[in-house]
Short mmCIF file of C-alpha atoms and ligand atoms in Angstrom, two decimals:
data_model
loop_
_atom_site.label_atom_id
_atom_site.label_comp_id
_atom_site.label_asym_id
_atom_site.label_seq_id
_atom_site.Cartn_x
_atom_site.Cartn_y
_atom_site.Cartn_z
CA MET A 18 -11.21 9.52 -19.28
CA ILE A 19 -8.07 11.21 -18.06
CA TRP A 20 -8.65 13.60 -15.24
CA ASN A 21 -5.44 15.58 -15.43
CA GLU A 22 -3.75 15.08 -18.78
CA THR A 23 -1.42 18.00 -18.10
CA TYR A 24 0.61 16.12 -15.57
CA GLU A 25 -0.13 12.50 -16.31
CA CYS A 26 0.98 12.66 -19.92
CA LEU A 27 4.10 14.88 -19.96
CA SER A 28 7.05 13.65 -22.00
CA ARG A 29 9.84 12.19 -19.86
CA LYS A 30 11.92 15.27 -20.57
CA GLU A 31 9.16 17.67 -19.51
CA MET A 32 8.54 15.64 -16.36
CA ARG A 33 12.24 15.64 -15.43
CA GLU A 34 12.38 19.43 -15.90
CA LEU A 35 9.29 19.98 -13.78
CA GLN A 36 10.65 17.65 -11.11
CA GLY A 37 14.02 19.45 -11.12
CA LYS A 38 12.39 22.83 -10.45
CA ARG A 39 10.08 21.48 -7.78
CA LEU A 40 12.88 19.52 -6.15
CA PHE A 41 15.00 22.66 -5.86
CA ASN A 42 12.09 24.54 -4.24
CA THR A 43 11.54 21.71 -1.76
CA VAL A 44 15.22 21.46 -0.86
CA GLU A 45 15.35 25.21 -0.33
CA ARG A 46 12.23 25.04 1.81
CA VAL A 47 13.54 22.30 4.10
CA TYR A 48 17.03 23.80 4.30
CA TYR A 49 15.71 27.10 5.59
CA ASN A 50 12.72 25.84 7.60
CA SER A 51 13.70 22.48 9.06
CA PRO A 52 16.70 22.37 11.43
CA PHE A 53 16.63 18.58 10.99
CA TYR A 54 17.22 18.72 7.23
CA ARG A 55 19.62 21.66 7.40
CA LYS A 56 21.82 19.66 9.78
CA LYS A 57 21.62 16.56 7.58
CA MET A 58 22.58 18.55 4.49
CA GLN A 59 25.36 20.37 6.29
CA GLU A 60 26.79 17.03 7.38
CA LEU A 61 26.96 16.06 3.69
CA GLY A 62 28.39 19.48 2.78
CA ILE A 63 25.56 20.42 0.43
CA THR A 64 23.36 23.49 0.04
CA PRO A 65 20.21 24.01 -2.07
CA GLU A 66 22.40 25.50 -4.85
CA ASP A 67 23.91 22.04 -5.40
CA ILE A 68 20.53 20.78 -6.63
CA GLU A 69 20.44 21.95 -10.24
CA SER A 70 18.32 19.18 -11.71
CA VAL A 71 16.59 15.96 -10.76
CA GLU A 72 19.85 14.13 -11.54
CA ASP A 73 21.18 15.63 -8.29
CA LEU A 74 18.62 13.74 -6.21
CA ALA A 75 21.21 11.14 -5.17
CA LYS A 76 23.26 13.90 -3.47
CA LEU A 77 20.51 14.34 -0.90
CA PRO A 78 20.34 12.54 2.45
CA PHE A 79 17.97 9.64 3.07
CA THR A 80 15.21 9.88 5.66
CA VAL A 81 14.26 6.76 7.64
CA LYS A 82 11.36 5.86 9.92
CA ASN A 83 13.54 6.33 13.00
CA ASP A 84 14.22 9.94 12.00
CA LEU A 85 10.47 10.53 12.19
CA ARG A 86 10.30 8.80 15.55
CA ASP A 87 13.26 10.82 16.89
CA GLN A 88 11.67 14.03 15.66
CA TYR A 89 8.25 13.13 17.13
CA PRO A 90 5.86 14.86 16.98
CA PHE A 91 6.53 17.89 14.75
CA GLY A 92 10.31 18.03 14.21
CA LEU A 93 10.05 17.42 10.46
CA PHE A 94 7.50 20.12 9.79
CA SER A 95 8.63 22.90 7.46
CA SER A 96 5.63 25.15 8.05
CA PRO A 97 4.72 26.99 11.24
CA MET A 98 1.93 25.33 13.23
CA SER A 99 -0.34 28.24 12.35
CA GLU A 100 -0.35 26.92 8.75
CA ILE A 101 -0.92 23.27 9.63
CA VAL A 102 -4.62 22.54 9.25
CA ARG A 103 -4.68 18.74 9.66
CA LEU A 104 -2.71 16.04 11.44
CA HIS A 105 -2.71 12.31 10.74
CA ALA A 106 -0.70 9.49 12.29
CA SER A 107 0.02 5.82 11.75
CA SER A 108 0.64 3.72 14.80
CA GLY A 109 2.94 1.10 13.27
CA THR A 110 3.71 -1.93 15.37
CA THR A 111 6.26 -0.50 17.76
CA GLY A 112 7.26 2.81 19.27
CA LYS A 113 5.87 6.27 18.77
CA PRO A 114 3.38 7.02 16.00
CA ILE A 115 4.49 8.52 12.70
CA VAL A 116 2.89 11.95 12.33
CA GLY A 117 1.96 13.79 9.13
CA GLY A 118 1.07 17.50 9.06
CA TYR A 119 -0.80 19.14 6.16
CA THR A 120 -1.21 22.74 5.11
CA ARG A 121 -4.28 23.79 3.14
CA LYS A 122 -2.27 23.41 -0.07
CA ASP A 123 -1.19 19.89 0.96
CA LEU A 124 -4.83 18.88 1.44
CA ASN A 125 -5.53 20.25 -2.00
CA ILE A 126 -2.72 18.17 -3.51
CA TRP A 127 -3.99 15.13 -1.67
CA SER A 128 -7.53 15.42 -2.99
CA GLU A 129 -6.10 16.01 -6.47
CA VAL A 130 -4.02 12.82 -6.48
CA MET A 131 -6.94 10.83 -5.08
CA ALA A 132 -9.24 12.32 -7.73
CA ARG A 133 -6.77 11.13 -10.39
CA THR A 134 -6.84 7.69 -8.78
CA PHE A 135 -10.61 7.44 -9.03
CA SER A 136 -10.75 8.92 -12.54
CA ALA A 137 -8.19 6.39 -13.69
CA GLY A 138 -10.64 3.74 -12.42
CA ASN A 139 -13.33 5.26 -14.69
CA CYS A 140 -15.30 6.80 -11.84
CA ASP A 141 -16.88 10.22 -12.07
CA ARG A 142 -19.79 12.36 -10.85
CA GLY A 143 -22.84 10.14 -10.63
CA ASP A 144 -20.88 7.38 -8.91
CA MET A 145 -21.76 6.40 -5.34
CA PHE A 146 -18.60 5.93 -3.24
CA GLN A 147 -18.67 3.87 -0.08
CA ILE A 148 -15.58 4.73 1.95
CA ALA A 149 -14.96 1.72 4.20
CA TYR A 150 -11.37 2.63 5.09
CA GLY A 151 -11.09 3.75 8.70
CA TYR A 152 -11.70 7.46 9.30
CA GLY A 153 -9.59 9.17 11.97
CA LEU A 154 -5.85 9.31 12.34
CA PHE A 155 -5.45 6.67 9.61
CA THR A 156 -5.18 8.40 6.24
CA GLY A 157 -7.37 5.94 4.31
CA GLY A 158 -10.83 7.26 5.18
CA LEU A 159 -10.38 11.02 4.87
CA GLY A 160 -7.95 10.67 1.93
CA ALA A 161 -10.37 8.65 -0.18
CA HIS A 162 -13.26 10.85 0.97
CA ALA A 163 -11.66 14.06 -0.32
CA GLY A 164 -10.79 12.51 -3.71
CA ALA A 165 -14.28 11.12 -4.23
CA GLU A 166 -15.88 14.48 -3.40
CA ARG A 167 -13.45 16.20 -5.74
CA ILE A 168 -14.55 14.16 -8.75
CA GLY A 169 -18.12 15.05 -7.81
CA ALA A 170 -19.20 11.58 -6.70
CA SER A 171 -21.72 11.02 -3.89
CA VAL A 172 -19.86 9.88 -0.80
CA ILE A 173 -20.96 7.50 1.97
CA PRO A 174 -18.49 8.10 4.83
CA ILE A 175 -19.23 4.86 6.65
CA SER A 176 -15.64 4.08 7.82
CA SER A 177 -14.54 0.48 8.46
CA GLY A 178 -16.42 -2.25 10.32
CA ASN A 179 -20.15 -2.64 10.95
CA THR A 180 -20.26 -5.16 8.14
CA GLU A 181 -24.00 -5.81 7.93
CA LYS A 182 -24.72 -2.10 7.82
CA GLN A 183 -22.11 -1.75 5.04
CA ILE A 184 -23.99 -4.30 2.98
CA GLN A 185 -27.38 -2.80 3.73
CA LEU A 186 -26.25 0.66 2.55
CA MET A 187 -24.46 -0.87 -0.42
CA THR A 188 -27.74 -2.38 -1.64
CA ASP A 189 -30.11 0.43 -0.55
CA PHE A 190 -27.98 3.34 -1.82
CA GLY A 191 -26.68 1.56 -4.92
CA THR A 192 -22.98 1.87 -4.16
CA THR A 193 -20.91 1.73 -7.36
CA ALA A 194 -17.39 2.13 -5.91
CA LEU A 195 -16.03 0.50 -2.77
CA CYS A 196 -12.90 1.78 -1.01
CA CYS A 197 -11.35 -0.45 1.70
CA THR A 198 -8.47 -2.82 2.34
CA PRO A 199 -8.45 -5.93 0.11
CA SER A 200 -8.80 -8.14 3.18
CA TYR A 201 -11.93 -6.27 4.26
CA ALA A 202 -13.29 -6.45 0.70
CA LEU A 203 -12.88 -10.22 0.88
CA TYR A 204 -14.77 -10.35 4.15
CA LEU A 205 -17.53 -8.13 2.73
CA ALA A 206 -17.78 -10.42 -0.32
CA GLU A 207 -18.13 -13.42 1.93
CA MET A 208 -20.91 -11.78 3.94
CA ILE A 209 -22.71 -10.61 0.78
CA ASP A 210 -22.71 -14.22 -0.31
CA LYS A 211 -23.98 -15.40 3.05
CA MET A 212 -26.76 -12.80 3.06
CA GLY A 213 -27.67 -13.75 -0.53
CA VAL A 214 -27.80 -10.13 -1.75
CA GLY A 215 -25.19 -10.31 -4.53
CA ASN A 216 -27.85 -9.74 -7.22
CA LYS A 217 -28.90 -6.46 -5.58
CA LEU A 218 -25.46 -4.83 -5.90
CA LYS A 219 -24.55 -2.12 -8.39
CA LEU A 220 -20.83 -2.21 -7.64
CA LYS A 221 -18.49 -1.66 -10.58
CA ALA A 222 -15.14 -0.67 -9.03
CA GLY A 223 -13.09 -1.34 -5.91
CA PHE A 224 -10.12 0.79 -4.80
CA PHE A 225 -8.10 -1.43 -2.55
CA GLY A 226 -4.79 -0.79 -0.79
CA ALA A 227 -3.00 -0.13 2.51
CA GLU A 228 -1.66 -3.70 2.59
CA PRO A 229 0.00 -6.09 0.13
CA TRP A 230 -2.32 -8.22 -2.01
CA THR A 231 -1.61 -10.50 -4.94
CA GLU A 232 -2.89 -10.74 -8.52
CA GLY A 233 -4.69 -13.92 -7.42
CA MET A 234 -6.52 -11.93 -4.77
CA ARG A 235 -7.45 -9.32 -7.39
CA LYS A 236 -9.10 -11.99 -9.56
CA GLU A 237 -10.85 -13.45 -6.53
CA LEU A 238 -12.31 -10.05 -5.55
CA GLU A 239 -13.23 -9.17 -9.13
CA ASN A 240 -15.13 -12.45 -9.54
CA LYS A 241 -16.81 -12.40 -6.18
CA LEU A 242 -17.96 -8.78 -6.34
CA SER A 243 -18.34 -8.48 -10.15
CA ILE A 244 -16.11 -5.40 -10.21
CA LYS A 245 -12.81 -4.16 -11.57
CA ALA A 246 -10.36 -3.99 -8.65
CA PHE A 247 -7.81 -1.16 -8.60
CA ASP A 248 -4.69 -1.11 -6.46
CA ILE A 249 -3.97 2.15 -4.62
CA PHE A 250 -0.75 2.83 -2.77
CA GLY A 251 0.47 5.39 -0.29
CA LEU A 252 1.84 6.03 3.18
CA THR A 253 1.27 8.50 5.99
CA GLU A 254 4.84 9.84 5.82
CA ILE A 255 4.37 10.91 2.19
CA ILE A 256 0.68 12.01 2.15
CA GLY A 257 -1.52 8.91 2.65
CA PRO A 258 -3.27 7.05 -0.20
CA GLY A 259 -2.78 8.60 -3.66
CA VAL A 260 0.97 8.19 -4.17
CA ALA A 261 0.42 5.65 -6.98
CA TYR A 262 -2.63 4.04 -8.59
CA ASN A 263 -3.77 1.52 -11.17
CA CYS A 264 -5.35 2.63 -14.43
CA SER A 265 -7.80 0.32 -16.20
CA GLU A 266 -4.90 -1.54 -17.84
CA GLN A 267 -4.05 -2.80 -14.30
CA ASN A 268 -0.46 -3.13 -15.40
CA GLY A 269 1.51 -1.47 -12.62
CA LEU A 270 0.67 1.58 -10.50
CA HIS A 271 1.13 5.05 -12.02
CA PHE A 272 3.22 7.23 -9.76
CA ASN A 273 2.05 10.82 -9.24
CA GLU A 274 5.50 11.90 -10.33
CA ASP A 275 4.69 15.61 -10.46
CA HIS A 276 4.33 15.45 -6.67
CA PHE A 277 6.45 12.47 -5.58
CA ILE A 278 9.72 11.26 -7.13
CA PRO A 279 10.25 7.51 -6.83
CA GLU A 280 13.64 5.77 -6.78
CA ILE A 281 14.56 2.14 -6.23
CA ILE A 282 17.69 1.42 -4.22
CA ASP A 283 19.59 -1.64 -3.15
CA PRO A 284 18.78 -1.74 0.59
CA ASN A 285 22.27 -3.00 1.41
CA THR A 286 24.48 -0.72 -0.67
CA LEU A 287 21.91 2.16 -0.78
CA GLN A 288 22.83 2.65 -4.45
CA PRO A 289 20.06 3.48 -6.98
CA LEU A 290 18.98 0.49 -9.11
CA PRO A 291 17.99 0.68 -12.80
CA ALA A 292 14.39 0.35 -14.06
CA GLY A 293 13.03 -3.18 -13.79
CA GLU A 294 15.18 -4.21 -10.83
CA VAL A 295 13.48 -5.00 -7.54
CA GLY A 296 14.67 -3.08 -4.50
CA GLU A 297 13.48 -0.69 -1.80
CA LEU A 298 11.20 2.14 -2.85
CA VAL A 299 12.48 5.60 -1.88
CA ILE A 300 10.21 8.65 -2.27
CA THR A 301 10.88 12.40 -2.28
CA THR A 302 7.96 14.82 -2.05
CA ILE A 303 8.36 17.88 -4.31
CA THR A 304 5.25 19.95 -3.69
CA LYS A 305 4.36 19.43 -0.06
CA GLU A 306 4.67 22.32 2.38
CA GLY A 307 3.75 21.02 5.84
CA MET A 308 6.05 18.03 5.98
CA PRO A 309 8.18 17.71 2.85
CA ILE A 310 10.36 14.63 3.01
CA LEU A 311 13.60 13.86 1.20
CA ARG A 312 14.45 10.36 -0.05
CA TYR A 313 12.22 8.49 2.36
CA ARG A 314 13.16 4.81 2.66
CA THR A 315 9.76 3.11 2.63
CA LYS A 316 10.99 -0.49 3.15
CA ASP A 317 8.45 -1.47 0.46
CA LEU A 318 9.91 -3.76 -2.18
CA THR A 319 9.07 -3.20 -5.84
CA SER A 320 10.48 -2.08 -9.23
CA LEU A 321 9.81 0.81 -11.64
CA ASN A 322 8.96 0.93 -15.34
CA TYR A 323 9.26 4.14 -17.39
CA GLU A 324 7.65 2.88 -20.61
CA LYS A 325 4.51 4.64 -21.76
CA CYS A 326 1.41 2.76 -20.65
CA SER A 327 -1.14 1.66 -23.24
CA CYS A 328 -3.67 3.91 -21.42
CA GLY A 329 -1.67 6.92 -22.71
CA ARG A 330 -0.16 7.98 -19.40
CA THR A 331 3.58 8.53 -19.41
CA SER A 332 4.15 8.50 -15.66
CA ALA A 333 6.48 5.92 -14.13
CA ARG A 334 4.73 2.71 -13.14
CA MET A 335 5.50 0.84 -9.97
CA ASP A 336 5.07 -2.91 -9.88
CA LYS A 337 2.65 -4.28 -7.28
CA ILE A 338 4.33 -4.11 -3.87
CA ARG A 339 5.82 -7.51 -3.07
CA GLY A 340 5.93 -6.89 0.65
CA ARG A 341 7.91 -4.87 3.13
CA SER A 342 11.47 -5.78 3.99
CA ASP A 343 10.37 -5.87 7.63
CA ASP A 344 7.45 -8.24 6.84
CA MET A 345 9.91 -10.71 5.38
CA LEU A 346 10.27 -13.81 7.52
CA ILE A 347 13.54 -15.66 7.54
CA ILE A 348 12.64 -19.28 8.19
CA ARG A 349 15.45 -21.82 8.29
CA GLY A 350 17.53 -19.28 6.41
CA ILE A 351 15.00 -18.84 3.58
CA ASN A 352 13.27 -15.52 2.89
CA VAL A 353 9.49 -15.86 2.96
CA PHE A 354 6.89 -13.19 2.18
CA PRO A 355 3.27 -13.77 3.25
CA SER A 356 2.20 -12.69 -0.26
CA GLN A 357 4.03 -15.71 -1.75
CA VAL A 358 1.91 -17.99 0.41
CA GLU A 359 -1.21 -16.10 -0.68
CA SER A 360 -0.45 -16.59 -4.36
CA VAL A 361 0.08 -20.34 -3.85
CA LEU A 362 -3.17 -20.77 -1.90
CA LEU A 363 -5.15 -18.95 -4.56
CA GLU A 364 -4.10 -21.63 -7.07
CA PHE A 365 -6.30 -24.12 -5.19
CA SER A 366 -10.02 -23.88 -5.78
CA GLU A 367 -10.62 -25.90 -2.59
CA ALA A 368 -8.80 -23.36 -0.40
CA ALA A 369 -10.27 -20.02 0.68
CA PRO A 370 -7.82 -17.08 0.59
CA HIS A 371 -7.97 -16.83 4.38
CA TYR A 372 -4.73 -17.97 5.95
CA HIS A 373 -2.41 -17.39 8.88
CA LEU A 374 1.30 -18.16 9.20
CA PHE A 375 2.72 -19.36 12.50
CA VAL A 376 6.46 -19.49 13.08
CA ASP A 377 8.13 -20.84 16.19
CA ARG A 378 11.51 -22.19 17.19
CA ILE A 379 11.59 -25.58 18.88
CA ASN A 380 14.86 -27.36 19.73
CA ASN A 381 16.77 -24.77 17.73
CA THR A 382 14.79 -25.47 14.58
CA ASP A 383 12.30 -23.13 12.96
CA VAL A 384 8.82 -24.57 12.80
CA PHE A 385 6.60 -23.17 10.03
CA GLU A 386 2.89 -23.87 10.04
CA ILE A 387 0.30 -22.48 7.64
CA HIS A 388 -3.35 -22.53 8.63
CA VAL A 389 -5.53 -22.59 5.54
CA GLU A 390 -9.27 -22.29 5.48
CA VAL A 391 -11.11 -24.71 3.25
CA ARG A 392 -14.02 -23.35 1.19
CA PRO A 393 -17.38 -24.41 2.64
CA GLU A 394 -18.38 -26.29 -0.54
CA PHE A 395 -15.21 -28.43 -0.33
CA PHE A 396 -15.11 -28.92 3.38
CA SER A 397 -15.75 -32.59 3.93
CA ASP A 398 -15.39 -35.22 6.53
CA HIS A 399 -13.65 -37.44 4.04
CA LEU A 400 -10.25 -37.76 5.53
CA SER A 401 -8.63 -38.96 2.33
CA GLN A 402 -9.77 -35.89 0.33
CA MET A 403 -8.47 -33.56 3.02
CA LEU A 404 -5.17 -35.41 3.25
CA ASN A 405 -4.79 -35.17 -0.47
CA LEU A 406 -5.41 -31.39 -0.47
CA LYS A 407 -2.95 -30.93 2.38
CA LYS A 408 -0.30 -32.84 0.45
CA LYS A 409 -0.90 -30.86 -2.75
CA ILE A 410 -0.60 -27.50 -0.94
CA ALA A 411 2.50 -28.60 0.98
CA HIS A 412 4.13 -29.74 -2.25
CA ARG A 413 3.39 -26.45 -4.02
CA ILE A 414 4.64 -24.37 -1.06
CA GLN A 415 7.86 -26.38 -1.07
CA SER A 416 8.40 -25.83 -4.79
CA VAL A 417 7.50 -22.10 -4.87
CA LEU A 418 9.01 -20.97 -1.56
CA GLY A 419 11.79 -23.56 -1.36
CA ILE A 420 10.84 -24.45 2.19
CA SER A 421 8.66 -27.10 3.78
CA ALA A 422 5.67 -26.10 5.87
CA GLU A 423 3.16 -27.97 7.95
CA ILE A 424 -0.23 -27.30 6.39
CA LYS A 425 -3.18 -27.32 8.73
CA LEU A 426 -6.60 -27.23 7.05
CA VAL A 427 -9.08 -25.41 9.21
CA GLU A 428 -12.85 -25.05 9.09
CA PRO A 429 -14.56 -22.41 6.94
CA ARG A 430 -14.80 -19.01 8.69
CA SER A 431 -12.50 -20.03 11.54
CA ILE A 432 -9.68 -17.57 10.74
CA GLU A 433 -10.25 -14.10 12.14
CA ARG A 434 -11.55 -11.60 9.56
CA SER A 435 -10.16 -8.10 9.33
CA THR A 436 -11.92 -4.80 8.74
CA GLY A 437 -8.65 -2.87 8.25
CA LYS A 438 -5.10 -4.09 7.63
CA ALA A 439 -5.00 -7.87 8.06
CA LYS A 440 -2.57 -9.49 10.50
CA ARG A 441 -1.51 -12.72 8.88
CA VAL A 442 1.62 -13.73 10.76
CA THR A 443 2.33 -14.88 14.31
CA ASP A 444 6.06 -15.23 14.84
CA LYS A 445 6.69 -16.69 18.26
CA ARG A 446 10.48 -16.81 17.94
CA ASN A 447 12.14 -14.44 20.28
CA ILE A 448 15.17 -13.61 18.21
CA TYR A 449 16.87 -11.82 21.09
CA ASN A 450 17.02 -14.97 23.20
CA GLN A 451 18.46 -17.30 20.61
O1 DLL B 525 -1.82 2.51 4.40
C1 DLL B 525 -2.21 4.63 3.32
C2 DLL B 525 -3.22 4.01 2.44
C3 DLL B 525 -4.55 4.04 2.80
C4 DLL B 525 -2.85 3.42 1.23
C5 DLL B 525 -5.49 3.49 1.97
C6 DLL B 525 -3.79 2.88 0.39
C7 DLL B 525 -5.11 2.91 0.76
P1 DLL B 525 0.14 3.70 6.32
O2 DLL B 525 -0.82 3.20 7.34
O3 DLL B 525 1.14 4.71 6.71
O4 DLL B 525 -0.63 4.33 5.10
O5 DLL B 525 0.87 2.42 5.75
C8 DLL B 525 1.77 2.53 4.67
O6 DLL B 525 1.18 0.29 3.91
O7 DLL B 525 4.48 1.57 3.36
C9 DLL B 525 3.02 -0.23 2.55
O8 DLL B 525 3.85 -1.11 3.28
C10 DLL B 525 1.58 -0.57 2.84
N1 DLL B 525 0.74 -0.29 1.68
C11 DLL B 525 -0.02 0.78 1.42
N2 DLL B 525 -0.68 0.63 0.23
C12 DLL B 525 -0.29 -0.58 -0.26
C13 DLL B 525 -0.59 -1.30 -1.46
C14 DLL B 525 -1.57 3.70 4.31
N3 DLL B 525 -1.44 -0.87 -2.37
C15 DLL B 525 2.28 1.16 4.27
N4 DLL B 525 0.04 -2.49 -1.64
C16 DLL B 525 3.16 1.20 3.06
C17 DLL B 525 0.91 -2.97 -0.72
C18 DLL B 525 0.62 -1.15 0.65
N5 DLL B 525 1.21 -2.34 0.42
#
């Protein structure tokens, strides 16, 4: 079932034309309503009239996270406050929060793109949605909520946490679709197992996002919960969840290109990269009113594919996010993404996909330790078996990541579980003192 064939199946030419018109309207809007963007465009010597088609996108200035922090709280809004009906914010790890402001039309767009996301996962009226993303300033809860209501599903707005209650409602209400972070889904699966209620579940789909997760993790969640797991992507600065989504082919994430134009750039030269090449994802909103944003540098690393999908959709597909450039660890000069470690660990049936990376610097040398939980059924007091597993994991990490790591096998359920975005790295190096 395709929820909105009109926009998901346009020819490339039709899509480019639509994007060109909407881009011009957005540029005009920000030029005349946002002193921040007018100044940026004036510095580059451009006016809205210079944007004749989507090919002119590269003429426009980039926007970076620090611009949003400098303009905190409302400096990037292009609508008067009297038209802003909702505010969201993401805290990030440092500094001031990133704020998003929505007009009534923006909320309508948001529920539309989320409705597409759920339809693409074969959900419809009659489905029971359990929204276990956090409600509040975080966009996950309310974003998924609006989309699920829009397709006519029944919605359980439980928010994140309260794990036993989640499982009770899941069995009593007959939840068919679960929305939460993949790390929380893993925790829920573990608890379902522990409570022995797996056979009472009616789950068929999971819509997981807000943090990087690997194909290995997808298989793990699909097997454990007997569902099809769909990846959903988005960010507060752009709208929240609903920027891109998996269809049932699970072969890349369809970009809602009639609302958001994706580009991939080389983060060093800032030049656009061709389809298929991995670089930094840059997004321009072309329909938003409250806080339109031009060429936002997301720091998320991925690639784009413009070939028609076998599901029939023609929209650009984004590869699974490999990680954020600022999540990348540089250990002894080698680039390491936590998701690479995750994919290695999932190759071992003895290891649970719960892990934590510790990095420190001792005597001017980087020390890299990976704590890996062993699955309860494999956890044994037989030292030789454990040593053997340790060696096998260490060997695989060395060959995939090109760096040696100390592997520490830890007891089942000893690594902290997360109900939202998981924190999987502790980097104790103080780079400023080296
Ligand atoms: O995480 C919005 C969201 C909520 C997306 C629920 C999906 C589901 P922020 O808190 O602003 O917004 O964080 C945005 O999270 O730049 C990515 O680095 C990361 N991220 C989001 N979705 C994915 C995903 C929400 N599917 C930041 N895969 C983004 C990998 C993701 N990373």
